[in-house]
Structure formats: C-alpha cells, structure tokens
Coordinates of C-alpha atoms in Angstrom, one line a residue:
M1 CA 51.2 -46.8 27.0
P2 CA 49.2 -44.8 29.6
R3 CA 50.5 -41.3 30.2
G4 CA 51.5 -40.0 33.5
K5 CA 50.1 -36.9 35.2
L6 CA 51.5 -33.4 34.7
I7 CA 51.6 -31.7 38.1
F8 CA 52.4 -28.0 38.4
I9 CA 53.6 -26.5 41.7
T10 CA 53.9 -22.7 41.9
G11 CA 54.3 -20.1 44.6
G12 CA 56.5 -17.3 45.9
A13 CA 60.2 -17.5 46.7
R14 CA 60.9 -19.8 49.7
S15 CA 57.3 -20.8 49.9
G16 CA 58.1 -24.6 50.1
K17 CA 57.6 -25.5 46.4
S18 CA 60.7 -27.7 46.1
N19 CA 60.1 -29.4 49.4
F20 CA 56.5 -30.2 48.5
A21 CA 57.5 -31.3 45.0
E22 CA 60.1 -33.7 46.5
K23 CA 57.6 -35.2 49.0
T24 CA 55.1 -35.6 46.1
A25 CA 57.8 -37.3 44.0
I26 CA 58.5 -39.8 46.8
S27 CA 54.8 -40.6 47.0
L28 CA 54.5 -41.2 43.3
G29 CA 57.3 -43.7 42.7
K30 CA 60.7 -45.0 43.5
S31 CA 62.4 -44.3 40.2
V32 CA 62.8 -40.5 40.2
A33 CA 64.8 -38.3 37.9
Y34 CA 65.5 -34.9 39.3
L35 CA 66.1 -32.3 36.5
A36 CA 67.8 -29.2 38.0
T37 CA 67.9 -26.1 35.8
A38 CA 70.0 -23.8 38.0
Q39 CA 73.4 -22.7 37.0
S40 CA 76.2 -21.9 39.4
L41 CA 77.1 -18.4 38.3
D42 CA 78.0 -16.9 41.7
E43 CA 78.9 -18.0 45.2
E44 CA 75.3 -17.6 46.6
M45 CA 73.8 -19.7 43.8
A46 CA 76.6 -22.4 44.2
F47 CA 75.7 -22.6 47.9
R48 CA 71.9 -23.0 47.1
I49 CA 72.7 -25.7 44.5
K50 CA 74.9 -27.5 47.1
K51 CA 72.1 -27.4 49.7
H52 CA 69.6 -28.8 47.2
R53 CA 72.0 -31.6 46.2
E54 CA 72.5 -32.6 49.9
K55 CA 68.7 -32.7 50.5
R56 CA 67.9 -35.0 47.6
L57 CA 67.6 -38.7 48.1
N58 CA 70.7 -40.6 46.9
T59 CA 68.4 -43.1 45.1
W60 CA 67.3 -40.3 42.7
E61 CA 69.2 -39.7 39.5
T62 CA 70.0 -36.0 39.2
Y63 CA 70.5 -34.2 35.9
E64 CA 71.8 -30.7 35.9
E65 CA 70.6 -29.2 32.7
P66 CA 69.9 -25.5 32.2
I67 CA 68.4 -25.6 28.7
E68 CA 67.8 -29.1 27.1
V69 CA 65.1 -30.1 29.6
R70 CA 62.5 -31.2 27.0
E71 CA 65.0 -33.6 25.5
L72 CA 65.8 -35.1 28.9
V73 CA 62.1 -35.6 29.6
S74 CA 61.6 -37.3 26.3
C75 CA 64.5 -39.7 27.0
L76 CA 63.9 -40.4 30.7
G77 CA 60.1 -40.3 30.6
L78 CA 59.8 -43.9 29.4
E79 CA 62.1 -45.4 32.0
K80 CA 61.4 -43.4 35.1
E81 CA 58.3 -43.3 37.2
V82 CA 58.7 -39.7 38.2
I83 CA 60.4 -36.7 36.7
L84 CA 60.8 -33.6 38.8
I85 CA 61.8 -30.4 37.0
D86 CA 63.1 -27.7 39.4
C87 CA 62.5 -25.2 38.1
L88 CA 60.6 -23.6 35.2
T89 CA 61.6 -20.2 36.6
L90 CA 65.3 -20.7 35.8
L91 CA 64.7 -22.7 32.7
T92 CA 62.7 -19.8 31.2
S93 CA 65.4 -17.4 32.2
N94 CA 68.1 -19.6 30.7
L95 CA 66.1 -19.9 27.5
L96 CA 65.4 -16.2 27.2
L97 CA 69.0 -15.1 27.9
R98 CA 70.5 -17.5 25.3
K99 CA 70.1 -14.6 23.0
E100 CA 70.5 -11.7 25.4
D101 CA 70.5 -9.2 22.6
K102 CA 67.0 -10.4 21.5
V103 CA 65.3 -10.3 24.8
E104 CA 63.0 -7.4 23.8
D105 CA 62.2 -9.1 20.4
S106 CA 58.7 -10.4 20.5
K107 CA 59.6 -13.2 17.9
W108 CA 62.3 -14.4 20.2
Q109 CA 59.9 -14.3 23.2
E110 CA 57.5 -16.4 21.3
E111 CA 60.3 -18.9 20.5
V112 CA 61.0 -19.2 24.2
L113 CA 57.3 -19.9 24.9
L114 CA 57.2 -22.4 22.0
E115 CA 59.9 -24.4 23.8
I116 CA 57.7 -24.4 27.0
K117 CA 54.7 -25.6 24.9
K118 CA 56.9 -28.4 23.5
L119 CA 57.9 -29.4 27.0
V120 CA 54.2 -29.8 27.9
E121 CA 53.7 -31.9 24.7
V122 CA 56.6 -34.2 25.6
S123 CA 55.3 -34.5 29.2
Y124 CA 52.1 -35.8 27.8
K125 CA 53.8 -38.4 25.6
V126 CA 55.7 -40.1 28.4
S127 CA 54.5 -42.6 31.0
A128 CA 56.3 -40.8 33.9
Q129 CA 54.5 -38.5 36.3
V130 CA 56.0 -35.1 35.5
L131 CA 56.2 -32.4 38.3
I132 CA 57.2 -28.9 37.3
V133 CA 58.1 -26.3 39.9
S134 CA 58.0 -22.5 39.2
N135 CA 57.9 -19.2 41.0
E136 CA 54.8 -17.1 40.8
V137 CA 56.1 -13.7 39.9
G138 CA 53.0 -11.8 38.8
M139 CA 51.9 -10.7 42.3
G140 CA 54.9 -8.5 43.2
L141 CA 56.1 -5.1 42.2
V142 CA 56.5 -4.2 38.5
P143 CA 60.2 -4.5 37.8
D144 CA 62.0 -1.1 37.2
N145 CA 63.9 -2.2 34.1
T146 CA 63.0 -3.6 30.7
L147 CA 64.7 -7.0 31.2
G148 CA 62.9 -7.6 34.5
R149 CA 59.5 -6.7 33.0
V150 CA 60.0 -8.8 29.9
Y151 CA 61.2 -11.8 32.1
R152 CA 58.3 -11.4 34.5
D153 CA 55.8 -11.3 31.6
I154 CA 57.4 -14.3 29.8
L155 CA 57.5 -16.4 33.0
G156 CA 53.9 -15.5 33.7
R157 CA 52.8 -16.7 30.3
A158 CA 55.0 -19.8 30.7
N159 CA 53.3 -20.6 34.0
S160 CA 49.9 -20.1 32.4
I161 CA 50.8 -22.5 29.6
I162 CA 51.8 -25.2 32.1
A163 CA 48.9 -24.6 34.5
D164 CA 46.4 -24.7 31.6
K165 CA 47.6 -28.2 30.5
A166 CA 48.4 -29.6 33.9
D167 CA 46.3 -32.3 35.5
E168 CA 46.9 -30.8 39.0
V169 CA 48.1 -27.3 40.0
F170 CA 49.2 -26.5 43.5
M171 CA 49.9 -23.0 44.9
M172 CA 52.3 -22.9 47.8
V173 CA 51.6 -20.3 50.5
S174 CA 53.8 -20.1 53.5
G175 CA 54.7 -23.8 53.2
I176 CA 51.1 -24.9 52.8
P177 CA 50.0 -26.5 49.4
L178 CA 46.7 -25.2 48.1
L179 CA 45.2 -27.4 45.4
I180 CA 43.8 -25.0 42.8
K181 CA 43.2 -27.4 39.9
M182 CA 42.5 -31.1 39.5
K183 CA 41.4 -32.7 36.3
R184 CA 38.9 -35.5 36.7
I185 CA 40.3 -38.5 34.8

C-alpha cells in the first residue's frame, strides 16, 4: 500500500491556514475526514467552532476529537483519501493540560511530544494524504507566565517534529501560502 503525503501548514493566528488546508484537501480527494481538535469551553470558542462547521463541505465527515487524534488517523487513514487535522495547536494544548498539575514536569512534556511523534508515525502508515494545521507561536512575545512559556516551547517543538518529517511544509503569511519545504519523491 503506498503511503500518502504528510503536509504541514503553519502560520500566525488568522493567517489563512484553515482556509488553505481546506482548499488543499479538496484538490487531493473527494473522501475527506476533518478532525477538529477544538473544545467548546466558552461562548467565543463555541462561535468559532460553529463558523468552522458551517464552512466545511457537507460531503466531508467531521470528527470532533480533542485528544485521541492518532487513533482516528489510524482508523480513517485506510478508508479516506484525505485527513485534515485542524489543529495541532489545540491538540498539543489538550494533551499538555490533561495533567495540569504536571505541566512543568519535563517527563510529562516529553510524553506529550511522544504522542506527537506517534501521530507522525501513524500518518506514514496510512494511505491517506494527511494535512496538519498549526499556529506558529515562536515569533511573538515571550509569555509572561510559566504555563504560557511551557506551552509555547512544547508547541514549537511539536511543530518542528511535524515539519521535519513532513513531505511539504507551508507557512501562511497574510493569507498567502509560502512553500518552505518539499521532499522530492
């Protein structure tokens, strides 16, 4: 079974990442699984989730899963042409905060990153094209609290893990996709 491509799409907040990922998914296949990692924890987030749902094609299957994304990729990756994960930013946060009392524990942080590495491994074992969307958080101000700094550092490392293994990496800047990596196959 030939493996699909792993495509990583990163950029700042509201840079057009999701829109570009959705257009890319459409171009890659008709059978698309959309894995949404957001959780509706307040009114503003509920509104964002609602807007994202309304925008998605009704032919896509949507799975709202904040943590068990790797398992879903493993199951869906053999039957779908495309899997779009939106987004690694929230998945990493969800994983990290499962044990909020251990956020500063370097062993727990490594467990979170191990889950990201396993997600990459699973992505390489399936035939689906896997698109992963994530925010670039390393270009802003240093957070003024420990949780913010730990999260920024973990997400930066998670992004690096995905980008290193990805076949293609795009950086979104003001709605414009910049191809920054393409593996020759």
